[in-house]
């Protein structure tokens, strides 16, 4: 089974993001939230829920009026929960690999890499770099991806 991943991060697939304003606004929202979370002021906030809520508040103000902005206004707490869940799951998956478990390592790693590729719009090589996959494991992982 193969899936086609389309990068909707800021600066990618501009034509598609322009044709679908909701997708374009969502892409902008994610980009702004990442920018605010990297900001020194928010990175000093110890509570990740509070930092995410603040980032969403700042980002929301910069979004153009439209479906995404009104959805956030109506469903703010659910949006914060969704963003935190996605953010925390990615961190958890990275730490699971780093902690290491010999049994089922490759299957688990392929699953984590697939998720990272989807969530962070990475290539296989970039995802393996992010997880610091040893070169010795990369050959088998590439083969596993070719079989999918």
PDB file of C-alpha atoms in Angstrom:
ATOM      1  CA  UNK A   1       0.000   0.000   0.000  1.00  0.00           C
ATOM      2  CA  UNK A   2       1.298   3.436  -0.907  1.00  0.00           C
ATOM      3  CA  UNK A   3       0.100   6.834   0.138  1.00  0.00           C
ATOM      4  CA  UNK A   4       0.865  10.128  -1.487  1.00  0.00           C
ATOM      5  CA  UNK A   5       1.871  12.779   0.994  1.00  0.00           C
ATOM      6  CA  UNK A   6       1.328  16.388   0.069  1.00  0.00           C
ATOM      7  CA  UNK A   7       3.262  19.023   1.935  1.00  0.00           C
ATOM      8  CA  UNK A   8       0.924  21.811   3.032  1.00  0.00           C
ATOM      9  CA  UNK A   9       3.493  23.569   5.189  1.00  0.00           C
ATOM     10  CA  UNK A  10       4.056  27.236   4.520  1.00  0.00           C
ATOM     11  CA  UNK A  11       5.946  27.766   1.261  1.00  0.00           C
ATOM     12  CA  UNK A  12       4.890  24.445  -0.312  1.00  0.00           C
ATOM     13  CA  UNK A  13       2.130  23.648  -2.815  1.00  0.00           C
ATOM     14  CA  UNK A  14       1.064  27.291  -3.024  1.00  0.00           C
ATOM     15  CA  UNK A  15      -1.356  26.680  -5.893  1.00  0.00           C
ATOM     16  CA  UNK A  16      -3.321  24.113  -3.889  1.00  0.00           C
ATOM     17  CA  UNK A  17      -3.372  26.311  -0.783  1.00  0.00           C
ATOM     18  CA  UNK A  18      -4.642  29.251  -2.835  1.00  0.00           C
ATOM     19  CA  UNK A  19      -7.423  27.166  -4.415  1.00  0.00           C
ATOM     20  CA  UNK A  20      -8.618  25.863  -1.034  1.00  0.00           C
ATOM     21  CA  UNK A  21      -8.761  28.800   1.376  1.00  0.00           C
ATOM     22  CA  UNK A  22      -9.565  26.602   4.399  1.00  0.00           C
ATOM     23  CA  UNK A  23      -6.465  24.477   3.759  1.00  0.00           C
ATOM     24  CA  UNK A  24      -4.393  27.609   3.157  1.00  0.00           C
ATOM     25  CA  UNK A  25      -5.640  29.176   6.396  1.00  0.00           C
ATOM     26  CA  UNK A  26      -4.928  25.955   8.303  1.00  0.00           C
ATOM     27  CA  UNK A  27      -1.403  25.872   6.874  1.00  0.00           C
ATOM     28  CA  UNK A  28      -0.903  29.485   7.942  1.00  0.00           C
ATOM     29  CA  UNK A  29      -2.273  28.712  11.414  1.00  0.00           C
ATOM     30  CA  UNK A  30       0.157  25.817  11.928  1.00  0.00           C
ATOM     31  CA  UNK A  31       3.047  27.925  10.672  1.00  0.00           C
ATOM     32  CA  UNK A  32       2.173  30.786  13.016  1.00  0.00           C
ATOM     33  CA  UNK A  33       1.746  28.463  16.007  1.00  0.00           C
ATOM     34  CA  UNK A  34       5.160  26.890  15.345  1.00  0.00           C
ATOM     35  CA  UNK A  35       6.660  30.368  15.066  1.00  0.00           C
ATOM     36  CA  UNK A  36       5.108  31.501  18.356  1.00  0.00           C
ATOM     37  CA  UNK A  37       6.089  28.291  20.186  1.00  0.00           C
ATOM     38  CA  UNK A  38       9.695  28.836  19.063  1.00  0.00           C
ATOM     39  CA  UNK A  39       9.517  32.435  20.285  1.00  0.00           C
ATOM     40  CA  UNK A  40      11.635  33.022  23.397  1.00  0.00           C
ATOM     41  CA  UNK A  41       8.664  34.431  25.325  1.00  0.00           C
ATOM     42  CA  UNK A  42       6.510  31.323  24.863  1.00  0.00           C
ATOM     43  CA  UNK A  43       9.343  28.815  25.127  1.00  0.00           C
ATOM     44  CA  UNK A  44       9.880  30.152  28.663  1.00  0.00           C
ATOM     45  CA  UNK A  45       6.290  29.193  29.617  1.00  0.00           C
ATOM     46  CA  UNK A  46       6.637  25.970  31.593  1.00  0.00           C
ATOM     47  CA  UNK A  47       3.095  24.686  31.059  1.00  0.00           C
ATOM     48  CA  UNK A  48       2.770  23.336  27.484  1.00  0.00           C
ATOM     49  CA  UNK A  49      -1.038  23.707  27.565  1.00  0.00           C
ATOM     50  CA  UNK A  50      -0.702  27.385  28.439  1.00  0.00           C
ATOM     51  CA  UNK A  51       2.009  27.955  25.810  1.00  0.00           C
ATOM     52  CA  UNK A  52      -0.121  26.289  23.112  1.00  0.00           C
ATOM     53  CA  UNK A  53      -3.200  28.302  24.125  1.00  0.00           C
ATOM     54  CA  UNK A  54      -1.188  31.531  23.990  1.00  0.00           C
ATOM     55  CA  UNK A  55       0.308  30.611  20.608  1.00  0.00           C
ATOM     56  CA  UNK A  56      -3.166  29.862  19.256  1.00  0.00           C
ATOM     57  CA  UNK A  57      -4.452  33.223  20.564  1.00  0.00           C
ATOM     58  CA  UNK A  58      -1.639  35.114  18.865  1.00  0.00           C
ATOM     59  CA  UNK A  59      -1.936  33.113  15.629  1.00  0.00           C
ATOM     60  CA  UNK A  60      -5.730  33.448  15.510  1.00  0.00           C
ATOM     61  CA  UNK A  61      -5.440  37.242  15.389  1.00  0.00           C
ATOM     62  CA  UNK A  62      -3.286  37.004  12.251  1.00  0.00           C
ATOM     63  CA  UNK A  63      -5.592  34.668  10.316  1.00  0.00           C
ATOM     64  CA  UNK A  64      -7.807  36.140   7.609  1.00  0.00           C
ATOM     65  CA  UNK A  65     -11.545  36.016   8.262  1.00  0.00           C
ATOM     66  CA  UNK A  66     -12.933  32.718   7.061  1.00  0.00           C
ATOM     67  CA  UNK A  67     -13.964  29.214   8.000  1.00  0.00           C
ATOM     68  CA  UNK A  68     -10.828  28.298   9.995  1.00  0.00           C
ATOM     69  CA  UNK A  69     -10.907  31.486  12.059  1.00  0.00           C
ATOM     70  CA  UNK A  70     -14.602  31.125  12.893  1.00  0.00           C
ATOM     71  CA  UNK A  71     -14.136  27.421  13.727  1.00  0.00           C
ATOM     72  CA  UNK A  72     -11.364  28.275  16.178  1.00  0.00           C
ATOM     73  CA  UNK A  73     -13.546  30.969  17.748  1.00  0.00           C
ATOM     74  CA  UNK A  74     -16.392  28.481  18.263  1.00  0.00           C
ATOM     75  CA  UNK A  75     -14.244  25.477  19.286  1.00  0.00           C
ATOM     76  CA  UNK A  76     -11.193  26.981  20.968  1.00  0.00           C
ATOM     77  CA  UNK A  77     -10.679  24.378  23.718  1.00  0.00           C
ATOM     78  CA  UNK A  78     -11.078  21.464  21.279  1.00  0.00           C
ATOM     79  CA  UNK A  79      -8.564  23.040  18.893  1.00  0.00           C
ATOM     80  CA  UNK A  80      -6.027  23.515  21.707  1.00  0.00           C
ATOM     81  CA  UNK A  81      -6.569  19.889  22.794  1.00  0.00           C
ATOM     82  CA  UNK A  82      -6.082  18.644  19.218  1.00  0.00           C
ATOM     83  CA  UNK A  83      -2.910  20.686  18.753  1.00  0.00           C
ATOM     84  CA  UNK A  84      -1.498  19.500  22.086  1.00  0.00           C
ATOM     85  CA  UNK A  85      -2.333  15.870  21.298  1.00  0.00           C
ATOM     86  CA  UNK A  86      -0.568  16.014  17.939  1.00  0.00           C
ATOM     87  CA  UNK A  87       2.423  17.849  19.451  1.00  0.00           C
ATOM     88  CA  UNK A  88       2.747  15.414  22.380  1.00  0.00           C
ATOM     89  CA  UNK A  89       2.272  12.280  20.242  1.00  0.00           C
ATOM     90  CA  UNK A  90       5.134  13.295  17.980  1.00  0.00           C
ATOM     91  CA  UNK A  91       7.431  13.866  20.952  1.00  0.00           C
ATOM     92  CA  UNK A  92       6.370  10.560  22.501  1.00  0.00           C
ATOM     93  CA  UNK A  93       7.037   8.618  19.311  1.00  0.00           C
ATOM     94  CA  UNK A  94      10.509  10.121  19.064  1.00  0.00           C
ATOM     95  CA  UNK A  95      11.323   9.209  22.658  1.00  0.00           C
ATOM     96  CA  UNK A  96      10.058   5.629  22.230  1.00  0.00           C
ATOM     97  CA  UNK A  97      12.614   4.999  19.512  1.00  0.00           C
ATOM     98  CA  UNK A  98      15.410   6.690  21.410  1.00  0.00           C
ATOM     99  CA  UNK A  99      14.649   4.595  24.495  1.00  0.00           C
ATOM    100  CA  UNK A 100      14.885   1.551  22.232  1.00  0.00           C
ATOM    101  CA  UNK A 101      13.171  -1.792  22.340  1.00  0.00           C
ATOM    102  CA  UNK A 102      14.900  -4.571  20.436  1.00  0.00           C
ATOM    103  CA  UNK A 103      11.710  -6.581  19.926  1.00  0.00           C
ATOM    104  CA  UNK A 104       9.694  -5.225  17.033  1.00  0.00           C
ATOM    105  CA  UNK A 105      12.031  -2.257  16.646  1.00  0.00           C
ATOM    106  CA  UNK A 106      11.803  -2.087  12.871  1.00  0.00           C
ATOM    107  CA  UNK A 107       7.991  -2.343  12.713  1.00  0.00           C
ATOM    108  CA  UNK A 108       7.628   0.278  15.422  1.00  0.00           C
ATOM    109  CA  UNK A 109      10.208   2.485  13.748  1.00  0.00           C
ATOM    110  CA  UNK A 110       8.486   2.278  10.359  1.00  0.00           C
ATOM    111  CA  UNK A 111       5.239   3.336  12.028  1.00  0.00           C
ATOM    112  CA  UNK A 112       6.893   6.255  13.823  1.00  0.00           C
ATOM    113  CA  UNK A 113       8.697   7.361  10.673  1.00  0.00           C
ATOM    114  CA  UNK A 114       5.475   7.225   8.670  1.00  0.00           C
ATOM    115  CA  UNK A 115       3.761   9.423  11.246  1.00  0.00           C
ATOM    116  CA  UNK A 116       6.631  11.916  11.369  1.00  0.00           C
ATOM    117  CA  UNK A 117       6.650  12.098   7.590  1.00  0.00           C
ATOM    118  CA  UNK A 118       2.912  12.837   7.593  1.00  0.00           C
ATOM    119  CA  UNK A 119       2.769  15.209  10.565  1.00  0.00           C
ATOM    120  CA  UNK A 120       5.952  17.173   9.879  1.00  0.00           C
ATOM    121  CA  UNK A 121       5.919  16.791   6.075  1.00  0.00           C
ATOM    122  CA  UNK A 122       9.343  15.151   6.013  1.00  0.00           C
ATOM    123  CA  UNK A 123      10.991  12.811   3.548  1.00  0.00           C
ATOM    124  CA  UNK A 124      12.018   9.386   4.796  1.00  0.00           C
ATOM    125  CA  UNK A 125      15.631  10.528   5.056  1.00  0.00           C
ATOM    126  CA  UNK A 126      14.685  13.669   6.997  1.00  0.00           C
ATOM    127  CA  UNK A 127      12.533  11.648   9.408  1.00  0.00           C
ATOM    128  CA  UNK A 128      15.378   9.165   9.973  1.00  0.00           C
ATOM    129  CA  UNK A 129      17.754  12.080  10.589  1.00  0.00           C
ATOM    130  CA  UNK A 130      15.322  13.607  13.085  1.00  0.00           C
ATOM    131  CA  UNK A 131      15.155  10.333  15.016  1.00  0.00           C
ATOM    132  CA  UNK A 132      18.907   9.802  14.675  1.00  0.00           C
ATOM    133  CA  UNK A 133      18.419   6.362  13.139  1.00  0.00           C
ATOM    134  CA  UNK A 134      21.805   4.604  12.901  1.00  0.00           C
ATOM    135  CA  UNK A 135      23.088   4.097   9.361  1.00  0.00           C
ATOM    136  CA  UNK A 136      23.168   0.329   9.941  1.00  0.00           C
ATOM    137  CA  UNK A 137      19.356   0.311  10.399  1.00  0.00           C
ATOM    138  CA  UNK A 138      18.567   2.595   7.463  1.00  0.00           C
ATOM    139  CA  UNK A 139      19.061  -0.005   4.709  1.00  0.00           C
ATOM    140  CA  UNK A 140      16.422  -2.335   6.196  1.00  0.00           C
ATOM    141  CA  UNK A 141      14.064   0.556   6.845  1.00  0.00           C
ATOM    142  CA  UNK A 142      14.324   1.738   3.237  1.00  0.00           C
ATOM    143  CA  UNK A 143      13.518  -1.807   2.095  1.00  0.00           C
ATOM    144  CA  UNK A 144      10.495  -1.918   4.417  1.00  0.00           C
ATOM    145  CA  UNK A 145       9.208   1.349   2.931  1.00  0.00           C
ATOM    146  CA  UNK A 146       9.702   0.061  -0.621  1.00  0.00           C
ATOM    147  CA  UNK A 147       7.492  -2.939   0.197  1.00  0.00           C
ATOM    148  CA  UNK A 148       4.618  -0.706   1.356  1.00  0.00           C
TER     149      UNK A 148
END
